[in-house]
Short mmCIF file of C-alpha atoms and ligand atoms in Angstrom, two decimals:
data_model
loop_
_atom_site.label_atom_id
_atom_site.label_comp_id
_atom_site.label_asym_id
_atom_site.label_seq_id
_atom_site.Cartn_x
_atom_site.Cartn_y
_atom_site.Cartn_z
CA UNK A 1229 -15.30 -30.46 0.94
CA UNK A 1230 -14.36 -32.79 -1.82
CA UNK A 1231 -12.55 -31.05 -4.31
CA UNK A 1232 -10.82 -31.81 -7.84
CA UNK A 1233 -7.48 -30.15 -9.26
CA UNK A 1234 -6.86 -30.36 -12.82
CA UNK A 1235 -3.35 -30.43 -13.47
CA UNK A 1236 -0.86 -31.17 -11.07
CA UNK A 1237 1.64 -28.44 -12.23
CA UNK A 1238 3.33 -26.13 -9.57
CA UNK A 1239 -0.07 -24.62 -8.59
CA UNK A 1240 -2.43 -27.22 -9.06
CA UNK A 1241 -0.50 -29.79 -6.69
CA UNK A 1242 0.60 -26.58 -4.26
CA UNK A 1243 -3.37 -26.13 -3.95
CA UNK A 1244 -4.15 -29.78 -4.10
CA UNK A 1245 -1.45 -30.08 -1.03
CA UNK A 1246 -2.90 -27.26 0.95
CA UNK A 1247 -6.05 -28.25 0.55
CA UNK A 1248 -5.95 -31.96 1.76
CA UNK A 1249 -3.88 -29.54 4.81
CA UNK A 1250 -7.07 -28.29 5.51
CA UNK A 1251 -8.75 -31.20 5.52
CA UNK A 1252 -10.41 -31.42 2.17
CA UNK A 1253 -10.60 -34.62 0.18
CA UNK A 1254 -8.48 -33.64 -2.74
CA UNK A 1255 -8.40 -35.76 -5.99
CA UNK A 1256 -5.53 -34.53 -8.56
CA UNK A 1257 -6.12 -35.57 -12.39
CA UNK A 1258 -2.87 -35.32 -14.68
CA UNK A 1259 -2.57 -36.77 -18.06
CA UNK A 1260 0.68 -37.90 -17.06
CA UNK A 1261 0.71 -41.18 -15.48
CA UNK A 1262 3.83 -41.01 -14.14
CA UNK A 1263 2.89 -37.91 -12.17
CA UNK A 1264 0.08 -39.58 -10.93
CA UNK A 1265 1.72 -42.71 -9.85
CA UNK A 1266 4.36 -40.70 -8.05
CA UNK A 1267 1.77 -38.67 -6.12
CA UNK A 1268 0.03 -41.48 -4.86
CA UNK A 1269 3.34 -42.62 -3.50
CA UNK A 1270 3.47 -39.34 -1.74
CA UNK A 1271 6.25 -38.32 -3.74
CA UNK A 1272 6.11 -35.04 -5.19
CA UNK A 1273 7.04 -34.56 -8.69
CA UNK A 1274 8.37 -30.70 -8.40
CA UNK A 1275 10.07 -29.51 -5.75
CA UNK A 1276 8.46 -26.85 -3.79
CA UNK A 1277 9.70 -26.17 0.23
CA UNK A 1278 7.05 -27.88 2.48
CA UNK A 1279 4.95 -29.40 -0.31
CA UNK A 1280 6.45 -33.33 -0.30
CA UNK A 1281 6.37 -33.34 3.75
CA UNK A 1282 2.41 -32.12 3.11
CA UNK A 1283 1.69 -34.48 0.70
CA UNK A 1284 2.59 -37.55 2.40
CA UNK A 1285 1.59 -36.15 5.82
CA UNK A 1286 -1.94 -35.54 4.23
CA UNK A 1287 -1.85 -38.69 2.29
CA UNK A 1288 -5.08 -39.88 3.49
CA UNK A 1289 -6.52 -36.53 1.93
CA UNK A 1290 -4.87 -36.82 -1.72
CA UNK A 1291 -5.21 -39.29 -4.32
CA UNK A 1292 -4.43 -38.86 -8.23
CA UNK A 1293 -5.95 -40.33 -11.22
CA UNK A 1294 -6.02 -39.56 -14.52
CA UNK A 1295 -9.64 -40.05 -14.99
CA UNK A 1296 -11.75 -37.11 -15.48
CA UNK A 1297 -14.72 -39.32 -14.56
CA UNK A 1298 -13.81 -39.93 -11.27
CA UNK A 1299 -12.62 -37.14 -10.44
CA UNK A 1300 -15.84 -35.08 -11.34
CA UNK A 1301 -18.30 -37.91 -9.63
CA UNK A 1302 -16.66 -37.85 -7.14
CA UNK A 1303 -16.24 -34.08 -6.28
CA UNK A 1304 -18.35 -30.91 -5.52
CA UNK A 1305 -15.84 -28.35 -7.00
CA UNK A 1306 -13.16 -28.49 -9.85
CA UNK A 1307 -10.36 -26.13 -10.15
CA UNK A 1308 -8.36 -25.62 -13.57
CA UNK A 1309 -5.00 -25.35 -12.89
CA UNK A 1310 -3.87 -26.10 -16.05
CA UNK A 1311 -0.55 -24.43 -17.60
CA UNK A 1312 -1.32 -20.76 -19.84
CA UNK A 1313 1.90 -20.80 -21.73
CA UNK A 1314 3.00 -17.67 -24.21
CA UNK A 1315 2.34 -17.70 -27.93
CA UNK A 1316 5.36 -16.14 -29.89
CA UNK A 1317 2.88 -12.70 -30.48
CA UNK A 1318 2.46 -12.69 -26.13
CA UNK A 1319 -0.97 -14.42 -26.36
CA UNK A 1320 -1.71 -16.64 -24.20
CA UNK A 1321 -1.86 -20.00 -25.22
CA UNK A 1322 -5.81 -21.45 -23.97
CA UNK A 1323 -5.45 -24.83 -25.34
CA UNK A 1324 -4.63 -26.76 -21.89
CA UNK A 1325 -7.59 -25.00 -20.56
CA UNK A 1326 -9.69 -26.00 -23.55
CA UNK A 1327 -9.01 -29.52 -23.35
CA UNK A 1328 -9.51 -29.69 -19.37
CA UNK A 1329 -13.08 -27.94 -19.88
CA UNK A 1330 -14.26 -30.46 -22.32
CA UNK A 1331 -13.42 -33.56 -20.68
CA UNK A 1332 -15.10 -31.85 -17.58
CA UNK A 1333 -17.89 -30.96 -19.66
CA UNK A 1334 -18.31 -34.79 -20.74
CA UNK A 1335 -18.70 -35.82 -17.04
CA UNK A 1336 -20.46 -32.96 -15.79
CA UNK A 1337 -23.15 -33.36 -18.42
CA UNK A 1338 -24.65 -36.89 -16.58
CA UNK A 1339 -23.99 -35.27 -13.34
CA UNK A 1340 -26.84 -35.28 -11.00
CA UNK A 1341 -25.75 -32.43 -8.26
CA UNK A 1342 -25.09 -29.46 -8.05
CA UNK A 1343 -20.96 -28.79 -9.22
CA UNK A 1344 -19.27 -25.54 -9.37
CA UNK A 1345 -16.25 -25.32 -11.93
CA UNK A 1346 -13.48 -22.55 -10.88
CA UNK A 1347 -10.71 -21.32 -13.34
CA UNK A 1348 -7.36 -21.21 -11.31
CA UNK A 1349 -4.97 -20.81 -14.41
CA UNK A 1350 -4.04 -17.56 -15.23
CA UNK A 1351 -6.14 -16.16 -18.34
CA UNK A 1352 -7.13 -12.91 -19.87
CA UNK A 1353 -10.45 -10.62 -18.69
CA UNK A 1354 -12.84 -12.29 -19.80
CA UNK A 1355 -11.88 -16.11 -20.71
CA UNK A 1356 -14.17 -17.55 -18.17
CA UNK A 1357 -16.71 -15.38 -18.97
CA UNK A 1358 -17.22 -15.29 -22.48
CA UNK A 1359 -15.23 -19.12 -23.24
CA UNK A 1360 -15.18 -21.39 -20.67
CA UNK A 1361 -18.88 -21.07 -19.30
CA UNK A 1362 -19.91 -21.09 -22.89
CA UNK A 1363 -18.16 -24.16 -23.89
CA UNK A 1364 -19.44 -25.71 -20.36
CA UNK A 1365 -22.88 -25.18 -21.41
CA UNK A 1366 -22.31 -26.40 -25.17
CA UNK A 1367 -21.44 -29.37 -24.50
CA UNK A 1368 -23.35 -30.14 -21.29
CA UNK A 1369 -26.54 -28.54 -22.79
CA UNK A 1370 -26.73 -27.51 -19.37
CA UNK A 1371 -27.29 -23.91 -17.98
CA UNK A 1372 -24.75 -22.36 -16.29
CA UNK A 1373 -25.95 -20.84 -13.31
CA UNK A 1374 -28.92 -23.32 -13.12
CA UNK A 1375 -27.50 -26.57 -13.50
CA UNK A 1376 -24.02 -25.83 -12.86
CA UNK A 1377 -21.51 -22.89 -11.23
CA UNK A 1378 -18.75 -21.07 -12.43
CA UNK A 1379 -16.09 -19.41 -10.32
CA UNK A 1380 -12.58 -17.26 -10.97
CA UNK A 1381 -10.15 -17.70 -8.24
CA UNK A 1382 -6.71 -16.57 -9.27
CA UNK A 1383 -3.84 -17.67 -6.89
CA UNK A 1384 -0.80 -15.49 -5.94
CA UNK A 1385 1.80 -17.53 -5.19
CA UNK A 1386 5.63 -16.96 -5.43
CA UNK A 1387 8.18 -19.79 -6.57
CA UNK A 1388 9.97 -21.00 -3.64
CA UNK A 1389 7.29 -19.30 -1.36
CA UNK A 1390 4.35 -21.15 -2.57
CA UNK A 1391 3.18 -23.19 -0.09
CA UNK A 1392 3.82 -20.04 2.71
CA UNK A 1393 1.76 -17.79 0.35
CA UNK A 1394 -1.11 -20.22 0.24
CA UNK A 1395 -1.11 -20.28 3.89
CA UNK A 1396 -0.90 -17.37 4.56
CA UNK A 1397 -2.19 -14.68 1.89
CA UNK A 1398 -2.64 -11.18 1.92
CA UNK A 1399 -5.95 -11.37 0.33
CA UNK A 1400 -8.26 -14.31 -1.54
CA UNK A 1401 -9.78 -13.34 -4.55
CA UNK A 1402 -13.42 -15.23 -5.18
CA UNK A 1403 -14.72 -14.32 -9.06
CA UNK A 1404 -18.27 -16.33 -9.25
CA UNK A 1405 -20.63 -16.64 -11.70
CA UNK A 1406 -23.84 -17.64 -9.61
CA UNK A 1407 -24.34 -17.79 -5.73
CA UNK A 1408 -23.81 -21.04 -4.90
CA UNK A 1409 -20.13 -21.40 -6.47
CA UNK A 1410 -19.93 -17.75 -4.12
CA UNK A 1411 -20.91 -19.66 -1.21
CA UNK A 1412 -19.33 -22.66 -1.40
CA UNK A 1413 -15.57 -20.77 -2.41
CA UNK A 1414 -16.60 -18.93 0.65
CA UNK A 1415 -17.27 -21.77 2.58
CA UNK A 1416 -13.54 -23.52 1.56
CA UNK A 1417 -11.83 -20.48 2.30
CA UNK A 1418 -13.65 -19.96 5.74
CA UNK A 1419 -10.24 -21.22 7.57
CA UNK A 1420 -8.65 -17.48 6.74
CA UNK A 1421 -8.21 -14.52 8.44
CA UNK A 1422 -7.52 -12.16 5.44
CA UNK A 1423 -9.90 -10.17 3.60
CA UNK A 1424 -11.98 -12.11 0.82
CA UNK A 1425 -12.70 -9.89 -2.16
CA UNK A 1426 -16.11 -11.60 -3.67
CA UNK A 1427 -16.12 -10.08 -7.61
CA UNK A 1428 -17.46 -11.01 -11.40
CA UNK A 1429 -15.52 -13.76 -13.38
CA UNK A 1430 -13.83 -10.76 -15.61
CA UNK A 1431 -12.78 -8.68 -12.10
CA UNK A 1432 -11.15 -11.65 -10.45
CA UNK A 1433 -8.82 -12.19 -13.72
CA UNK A 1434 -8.39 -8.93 -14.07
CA UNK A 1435 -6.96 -8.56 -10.29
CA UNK A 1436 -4.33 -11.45 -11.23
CA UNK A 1437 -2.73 -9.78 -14.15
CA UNK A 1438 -3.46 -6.10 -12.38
CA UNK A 1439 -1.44 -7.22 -9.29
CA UNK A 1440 1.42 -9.44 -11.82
CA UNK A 1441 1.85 -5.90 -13.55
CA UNK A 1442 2.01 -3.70 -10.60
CA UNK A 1443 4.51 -5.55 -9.23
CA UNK A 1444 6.74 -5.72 -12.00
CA UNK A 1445 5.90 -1.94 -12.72
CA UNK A 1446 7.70 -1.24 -9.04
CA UNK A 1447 10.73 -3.09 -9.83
CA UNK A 1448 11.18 -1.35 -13.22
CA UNK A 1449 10.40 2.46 -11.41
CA UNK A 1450 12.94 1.40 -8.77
CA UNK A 1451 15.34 0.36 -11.53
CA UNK A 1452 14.48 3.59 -13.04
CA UNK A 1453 15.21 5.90 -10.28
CA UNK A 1454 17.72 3.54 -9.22
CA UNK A 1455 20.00 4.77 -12.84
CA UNK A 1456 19.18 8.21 -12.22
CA UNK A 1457 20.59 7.86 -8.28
CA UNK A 1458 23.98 6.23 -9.69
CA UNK A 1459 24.23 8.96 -11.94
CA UNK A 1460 23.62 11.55 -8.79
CA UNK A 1461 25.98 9.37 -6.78
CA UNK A 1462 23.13 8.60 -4.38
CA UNK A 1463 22.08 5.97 -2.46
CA UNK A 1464 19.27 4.16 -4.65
CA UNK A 1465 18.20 1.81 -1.25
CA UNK A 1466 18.59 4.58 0.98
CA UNK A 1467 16.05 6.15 -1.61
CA UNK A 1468 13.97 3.14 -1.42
CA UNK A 1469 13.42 3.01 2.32
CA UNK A 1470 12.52 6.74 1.83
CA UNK A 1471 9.87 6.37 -0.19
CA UNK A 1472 9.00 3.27 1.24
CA UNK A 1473 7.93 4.42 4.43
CA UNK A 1474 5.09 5.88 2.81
CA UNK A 1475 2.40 3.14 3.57
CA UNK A 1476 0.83 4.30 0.40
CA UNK A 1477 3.92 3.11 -1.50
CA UNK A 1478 5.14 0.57 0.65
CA UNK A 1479 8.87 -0.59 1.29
CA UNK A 1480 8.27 -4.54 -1.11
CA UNK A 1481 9.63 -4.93 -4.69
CA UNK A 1482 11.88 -1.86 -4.86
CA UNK A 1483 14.54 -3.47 -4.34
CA UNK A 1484 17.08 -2.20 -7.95
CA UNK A 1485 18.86 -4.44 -9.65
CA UNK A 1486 19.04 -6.21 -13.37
CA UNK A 1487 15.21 -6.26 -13.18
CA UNK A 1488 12.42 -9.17 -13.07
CA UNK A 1489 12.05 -12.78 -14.29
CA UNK A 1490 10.81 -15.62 -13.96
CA UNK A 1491 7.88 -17.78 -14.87
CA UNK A 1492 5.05 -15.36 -14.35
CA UNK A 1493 6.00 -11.52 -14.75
CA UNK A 1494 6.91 -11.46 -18.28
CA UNK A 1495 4.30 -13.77 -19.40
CA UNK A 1496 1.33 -11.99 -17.68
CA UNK A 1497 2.62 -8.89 -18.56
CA UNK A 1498 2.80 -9.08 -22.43
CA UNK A 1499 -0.13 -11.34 -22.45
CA UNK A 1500 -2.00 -7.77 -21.33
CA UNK A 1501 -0.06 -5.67 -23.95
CA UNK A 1502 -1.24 -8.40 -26.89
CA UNK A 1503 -4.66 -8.60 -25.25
CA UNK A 1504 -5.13 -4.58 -24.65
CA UNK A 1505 -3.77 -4.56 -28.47
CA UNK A 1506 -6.73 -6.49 -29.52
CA UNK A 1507 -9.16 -4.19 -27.52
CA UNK A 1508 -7.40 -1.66 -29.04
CA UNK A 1509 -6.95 -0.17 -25.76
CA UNK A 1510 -3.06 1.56 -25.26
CA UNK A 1511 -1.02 0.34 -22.63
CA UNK A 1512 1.79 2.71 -22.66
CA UNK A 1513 3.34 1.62 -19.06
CA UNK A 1514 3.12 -1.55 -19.43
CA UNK A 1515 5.25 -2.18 -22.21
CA UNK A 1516 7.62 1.03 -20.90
CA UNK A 1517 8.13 -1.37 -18.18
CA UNK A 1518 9.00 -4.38 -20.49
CA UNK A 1519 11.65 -1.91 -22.13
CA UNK A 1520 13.00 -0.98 -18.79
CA UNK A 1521 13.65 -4.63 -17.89
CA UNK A 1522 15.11 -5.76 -20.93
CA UNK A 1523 17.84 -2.73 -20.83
CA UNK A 1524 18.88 -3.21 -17.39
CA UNK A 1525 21.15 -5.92 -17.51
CA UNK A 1526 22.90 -4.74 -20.43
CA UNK A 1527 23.87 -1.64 -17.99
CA UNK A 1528 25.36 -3.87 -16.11
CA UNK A 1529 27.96 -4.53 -19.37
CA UNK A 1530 28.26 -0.75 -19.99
CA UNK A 1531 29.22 -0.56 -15.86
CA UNK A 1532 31.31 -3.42 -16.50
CA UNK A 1533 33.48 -1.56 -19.72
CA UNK A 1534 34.46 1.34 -17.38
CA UNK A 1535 36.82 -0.96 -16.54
CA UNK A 1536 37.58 -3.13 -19.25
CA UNK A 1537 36.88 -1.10 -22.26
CA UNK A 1538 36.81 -3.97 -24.44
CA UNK A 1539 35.72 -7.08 -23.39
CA UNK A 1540 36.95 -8.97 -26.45
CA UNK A 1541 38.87 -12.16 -25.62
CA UNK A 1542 38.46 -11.08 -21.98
CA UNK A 1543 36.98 -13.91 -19.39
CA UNK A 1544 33.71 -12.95 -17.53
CA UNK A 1545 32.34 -14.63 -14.75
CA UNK A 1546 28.59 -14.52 -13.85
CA UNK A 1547 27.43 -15.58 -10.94
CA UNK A 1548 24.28 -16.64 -10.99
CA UNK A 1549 21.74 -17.98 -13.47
CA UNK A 1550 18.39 -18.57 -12.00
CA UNK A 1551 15.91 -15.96 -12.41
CA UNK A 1552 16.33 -15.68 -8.33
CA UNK A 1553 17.53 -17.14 -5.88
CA UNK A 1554 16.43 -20.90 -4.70
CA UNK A 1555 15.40 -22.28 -7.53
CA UNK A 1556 16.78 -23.90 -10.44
CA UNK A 1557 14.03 -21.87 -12.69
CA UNK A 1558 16.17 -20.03 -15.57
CA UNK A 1559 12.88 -18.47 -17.05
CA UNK A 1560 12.97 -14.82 -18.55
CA UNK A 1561 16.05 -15.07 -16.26
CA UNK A 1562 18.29 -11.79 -16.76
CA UNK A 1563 21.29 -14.10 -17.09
CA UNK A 1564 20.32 -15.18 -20.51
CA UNK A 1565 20.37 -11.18 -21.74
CA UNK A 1566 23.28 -10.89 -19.90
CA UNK A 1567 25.29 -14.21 -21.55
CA UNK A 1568 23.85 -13.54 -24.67
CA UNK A 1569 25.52 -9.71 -25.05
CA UNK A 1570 28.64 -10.43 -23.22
CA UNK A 1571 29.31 -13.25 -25.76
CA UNK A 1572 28.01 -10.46 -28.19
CA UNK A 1573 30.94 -8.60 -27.24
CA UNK A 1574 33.14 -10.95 -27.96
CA UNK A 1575 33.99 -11.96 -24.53
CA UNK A 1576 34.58 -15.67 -22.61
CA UNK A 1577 32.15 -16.40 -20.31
CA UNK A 1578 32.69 -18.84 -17.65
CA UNK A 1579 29.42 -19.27 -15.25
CA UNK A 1580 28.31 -20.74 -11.96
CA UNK A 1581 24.84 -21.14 -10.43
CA UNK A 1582 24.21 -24.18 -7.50
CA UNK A 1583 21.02 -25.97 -8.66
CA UNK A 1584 20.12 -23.41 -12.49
CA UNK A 1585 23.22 -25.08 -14.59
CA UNK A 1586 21.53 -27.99 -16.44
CA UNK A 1587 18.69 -26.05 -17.52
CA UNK A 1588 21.35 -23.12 -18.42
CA UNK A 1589 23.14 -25.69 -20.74
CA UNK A 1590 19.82 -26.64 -22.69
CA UNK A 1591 20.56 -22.74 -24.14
CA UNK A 1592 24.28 -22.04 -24.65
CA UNK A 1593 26.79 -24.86 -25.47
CA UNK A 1594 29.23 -22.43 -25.75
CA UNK A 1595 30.45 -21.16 -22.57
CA UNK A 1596 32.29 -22.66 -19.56
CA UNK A 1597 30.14 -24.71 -16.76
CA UNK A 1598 32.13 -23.85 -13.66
CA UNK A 1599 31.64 -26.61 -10.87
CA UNK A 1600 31.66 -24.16 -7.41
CA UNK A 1601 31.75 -20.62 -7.68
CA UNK A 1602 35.81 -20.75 -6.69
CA UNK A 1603 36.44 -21.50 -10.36
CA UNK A 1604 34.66 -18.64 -12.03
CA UNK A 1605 37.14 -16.46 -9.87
CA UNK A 1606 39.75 -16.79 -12.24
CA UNK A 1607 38.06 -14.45 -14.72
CA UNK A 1608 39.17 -10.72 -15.67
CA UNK A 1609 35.89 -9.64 -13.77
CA UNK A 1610 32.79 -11.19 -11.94
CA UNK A 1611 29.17 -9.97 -12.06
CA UNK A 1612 26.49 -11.08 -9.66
CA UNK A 1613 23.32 -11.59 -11.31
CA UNK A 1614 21.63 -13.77 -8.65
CA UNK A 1615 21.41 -13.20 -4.88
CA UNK A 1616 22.50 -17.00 -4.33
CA UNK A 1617 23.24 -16.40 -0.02
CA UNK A 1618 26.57 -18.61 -0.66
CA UNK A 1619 28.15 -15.75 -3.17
CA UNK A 1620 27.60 -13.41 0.03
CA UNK A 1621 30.49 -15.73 1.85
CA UNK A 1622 32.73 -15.82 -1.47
CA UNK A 1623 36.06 -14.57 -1.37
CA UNK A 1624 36.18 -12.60 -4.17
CA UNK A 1625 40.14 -12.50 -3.86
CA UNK A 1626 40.77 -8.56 -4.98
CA UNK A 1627 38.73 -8.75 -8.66
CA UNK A 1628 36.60 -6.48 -10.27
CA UNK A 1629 32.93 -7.46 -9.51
CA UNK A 1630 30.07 -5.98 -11.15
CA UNK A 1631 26.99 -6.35 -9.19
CA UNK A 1632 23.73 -6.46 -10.39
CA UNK A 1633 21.45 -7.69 -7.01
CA UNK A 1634 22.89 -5.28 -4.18
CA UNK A 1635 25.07 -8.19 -2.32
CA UNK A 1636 27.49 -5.53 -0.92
CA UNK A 1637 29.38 -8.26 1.63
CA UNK A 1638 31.49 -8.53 -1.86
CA UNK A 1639 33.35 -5.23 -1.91
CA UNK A 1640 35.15 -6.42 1.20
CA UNK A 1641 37.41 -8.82 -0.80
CA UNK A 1642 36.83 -7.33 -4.41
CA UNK A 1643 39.46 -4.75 -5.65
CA UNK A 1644 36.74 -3.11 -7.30
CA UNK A 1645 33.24 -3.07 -6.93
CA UNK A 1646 30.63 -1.67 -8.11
CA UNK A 1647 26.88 -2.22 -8.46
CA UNK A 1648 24.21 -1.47 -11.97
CA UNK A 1649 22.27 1.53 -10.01
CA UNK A 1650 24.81 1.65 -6.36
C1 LIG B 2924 5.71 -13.71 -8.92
C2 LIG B 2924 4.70 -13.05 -7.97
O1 LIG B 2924 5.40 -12.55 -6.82
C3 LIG B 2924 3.61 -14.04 -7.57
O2 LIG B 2924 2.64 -13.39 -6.75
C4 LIG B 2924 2.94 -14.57 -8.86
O3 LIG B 2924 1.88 -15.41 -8.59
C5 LIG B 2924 4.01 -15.23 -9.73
O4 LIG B 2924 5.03 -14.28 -10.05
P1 LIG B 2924 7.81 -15.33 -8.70
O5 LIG B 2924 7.88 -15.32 -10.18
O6 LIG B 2924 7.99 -16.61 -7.97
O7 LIG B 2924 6.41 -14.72 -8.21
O8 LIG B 2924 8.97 -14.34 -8.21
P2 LIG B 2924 9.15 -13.08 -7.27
O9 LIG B 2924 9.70 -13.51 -5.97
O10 LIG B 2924 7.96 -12.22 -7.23
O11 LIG B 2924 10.33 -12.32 -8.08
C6 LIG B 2924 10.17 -12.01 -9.47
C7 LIG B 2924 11.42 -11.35 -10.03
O12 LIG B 2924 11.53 -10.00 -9.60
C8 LIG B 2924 12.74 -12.02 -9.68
O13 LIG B 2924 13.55 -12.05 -10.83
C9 LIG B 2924 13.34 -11.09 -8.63
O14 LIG B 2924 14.74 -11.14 -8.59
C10 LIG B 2924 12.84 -9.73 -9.10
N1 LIG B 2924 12.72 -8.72 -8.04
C11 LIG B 2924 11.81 -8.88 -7.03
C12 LIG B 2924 13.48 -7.56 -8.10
O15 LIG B 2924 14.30 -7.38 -9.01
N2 LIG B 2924 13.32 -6.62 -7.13
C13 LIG B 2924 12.44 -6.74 -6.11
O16 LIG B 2924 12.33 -5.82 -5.29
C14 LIG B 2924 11.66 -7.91 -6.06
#
């Protein structure tokens, strides 16, 4: 099939990739020219395991432009993988996907066949529905439906992962409009074995913000029960497989710790809250679970301060800055709550992460870069906050460490350890 991606973020080029994989003609469009250029030299311009060995071993299948013309003559179906940031209120911000459907719309207007338009980007029930398809048909004067399709098709891919996830997902979610955009996603996802869940526009968005918030709903339960086990002085992993073993519950995403981050979680789930506030719908879980996450790290410091009381003009370490591990991403990371309140407390804070530390530095100026994770041993106590494999090996050379992701190989060389819910 000959397909168009617009915007050749993280999941617009990981579907742009997978899809040439496939054998699809795949044409990218990015306002950036230097992305472009570098894609066409089969260099990719994020990294992403697997993706720059696809691109260039697809090359033949991938070319970029920035040209919305070309890319919609010369395609049968556009996806709009454009970036939904966060307003300050938790909105989501539609103006990328705004400006990608009316330069579409310009093309798609003189078009002659048939060409189905999907939304990809992550927006709110109802977006393609009630905003996109209308300003499609505005400014085409066309009819959607008739003259053009519409589809949803939300993707569910994990940083680090993303390429494996395409590849291999636990479900596909098609949202169409009108039957040919159903048969043709259909027809482009024929390749996979896993079930295909054909819904309305408003279901398929729905599912991607339904699934975001489940998943972040486990972690904070586990995190939940995983306080009350410390209390109880039980096991909260040993609690975990327990319940876990129940295929109704399933064993994923309880694993305790200083809670969720990232790009995605916190974003999807308070663009719900603000968009179930407009409905005027309550969402009492869903921002319990927000609380839940933003308090967990800062048990970490009141775990910490049964040892040292006071942590003024004490050093901390923290180990660990990404939001997990393998990946330099420091979004919604629990690091920053973390740095924030042990500064708070008046402590020193000396830090360590192996690719996060640039990005770290964009936010505090005022605590110490350690090069290796060696260095940061020289602090009154360490606290793991990311389950970086190399802090498994560390020596931790008899201090306190405070853990906060469950990496137990570090009580044999800590004098004391303990964990935020273990
Ligand atoms: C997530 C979703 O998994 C993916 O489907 C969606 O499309 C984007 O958001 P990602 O943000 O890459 O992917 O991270 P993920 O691997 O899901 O982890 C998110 C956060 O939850 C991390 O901070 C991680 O440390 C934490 N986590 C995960 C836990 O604390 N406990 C767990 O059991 C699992």
């Amino acid at each position: 099939m000959k397909i168009s991606i617009i915007g050749t973020g993280y999941v617009g080029l990981v579907n742009a990739a997978c899809f040439a994989k496939l054998g699809h003609q795949v044409i990218c469009v990015d306002v950036d020219k230097e992305k472009v250029d570098k894609i066409n030299q089969s260099i990719s311009p994020i990294y992403e395991k697997d993706l720059e060995e696809i691109i260039l071993k697809y090359k033949k299948n991938i070319y970029a432009t920035t040209s919305y013309k070309e890319a919609i003559e010369k395609s049968d179906i556009t996806f709009i993988c454009v970036g939904t940031p966060s307003k300050k209120n938790g909105d989501i911000d539609l103006s990328f996907v705004d400006q990608a459907t009316k330069e579409i719309a310009i093309y798609l207007k003189n078009k002659k066949s048939f060409h189905s338009i999907v939304v990809k980007s992550t927006v709110v029930p109802g977006t393609t529905q009630n905003h996109v398809l209308p300003l499609l048909e505005e400014i085409t004067q066309k009819k959607a439906g008739v003259d053009f399709g519409v589809g949803m098709n939300p993707e569910f891919l994990r940083e680090g992962a993303a390429v494996y996830d395409f590849l291999h997902p636990d479900r596909i979610v098609n949202g169409y409009y009108d039957d040919h955009t159903k048969k043709l996603l259909s027809i482009l996802y024929s390749d996979f074995s896993c079930p295909i869940v054909e819904t309305s526009l408003t279901a398929a968005e729905m599912i991607k913000y339904a699934s975001n918030c489940f998943l972040a709903t486990k972690i904070s339960f586990i995190n939940e029960i995983g306080n009350l086990c410390k209390r109880l002085g039980i096991d909260t992993y040993e609690v975990a497989e327990g319940i876990g073993l129940d295929d109704r519950i399933g064993r994923a995403f309880l694993d305790s710790g200083i809670g969720w981050g990232g790009s995605c979680f916190g974003k999807d789930v308070n663009a719900l809250i603000a968009f179930a506030k407009e409905i005027k719908e309550p969402c009492n879980i869903i921002q319990s679970i927000v609380q839940v996450n933003e308090q967990q790290p800062l048990r970490l410091i009141s775990v910490l301060k049964k040892h040292i009381p006071s942590l003024k003009g004490k050093t901390i370490g923290v180990l660990g800055l990404s939001f997990k591990p393998n990946t330099d991403d420091i979004r919604d990371s629990r690091s920053i709550i973390l740095v924030k309140n042990l500064l708070k407390e008046g402590a020193q804070v000396k830090v360590y992460d192996p690719k996060a530390i640039n990005n770290f530095k964009k936010l505090f100026s005022d605590i110490i870069y350690c090069d290796n994770a060696k260095d940061v041993l020289d602090a009154d106590a360490v606290i793991i906050a990311t389950a970086w494999d190399e802090f498994k090996k560390l020596d931790y050379k008899g201090k306190i460490v405070i853990d906060g992701r469950r990496l137990l190989e570090a009580k044999k060389t800590a004098k004391i350890y303990e964990g935020v819910c273990w």
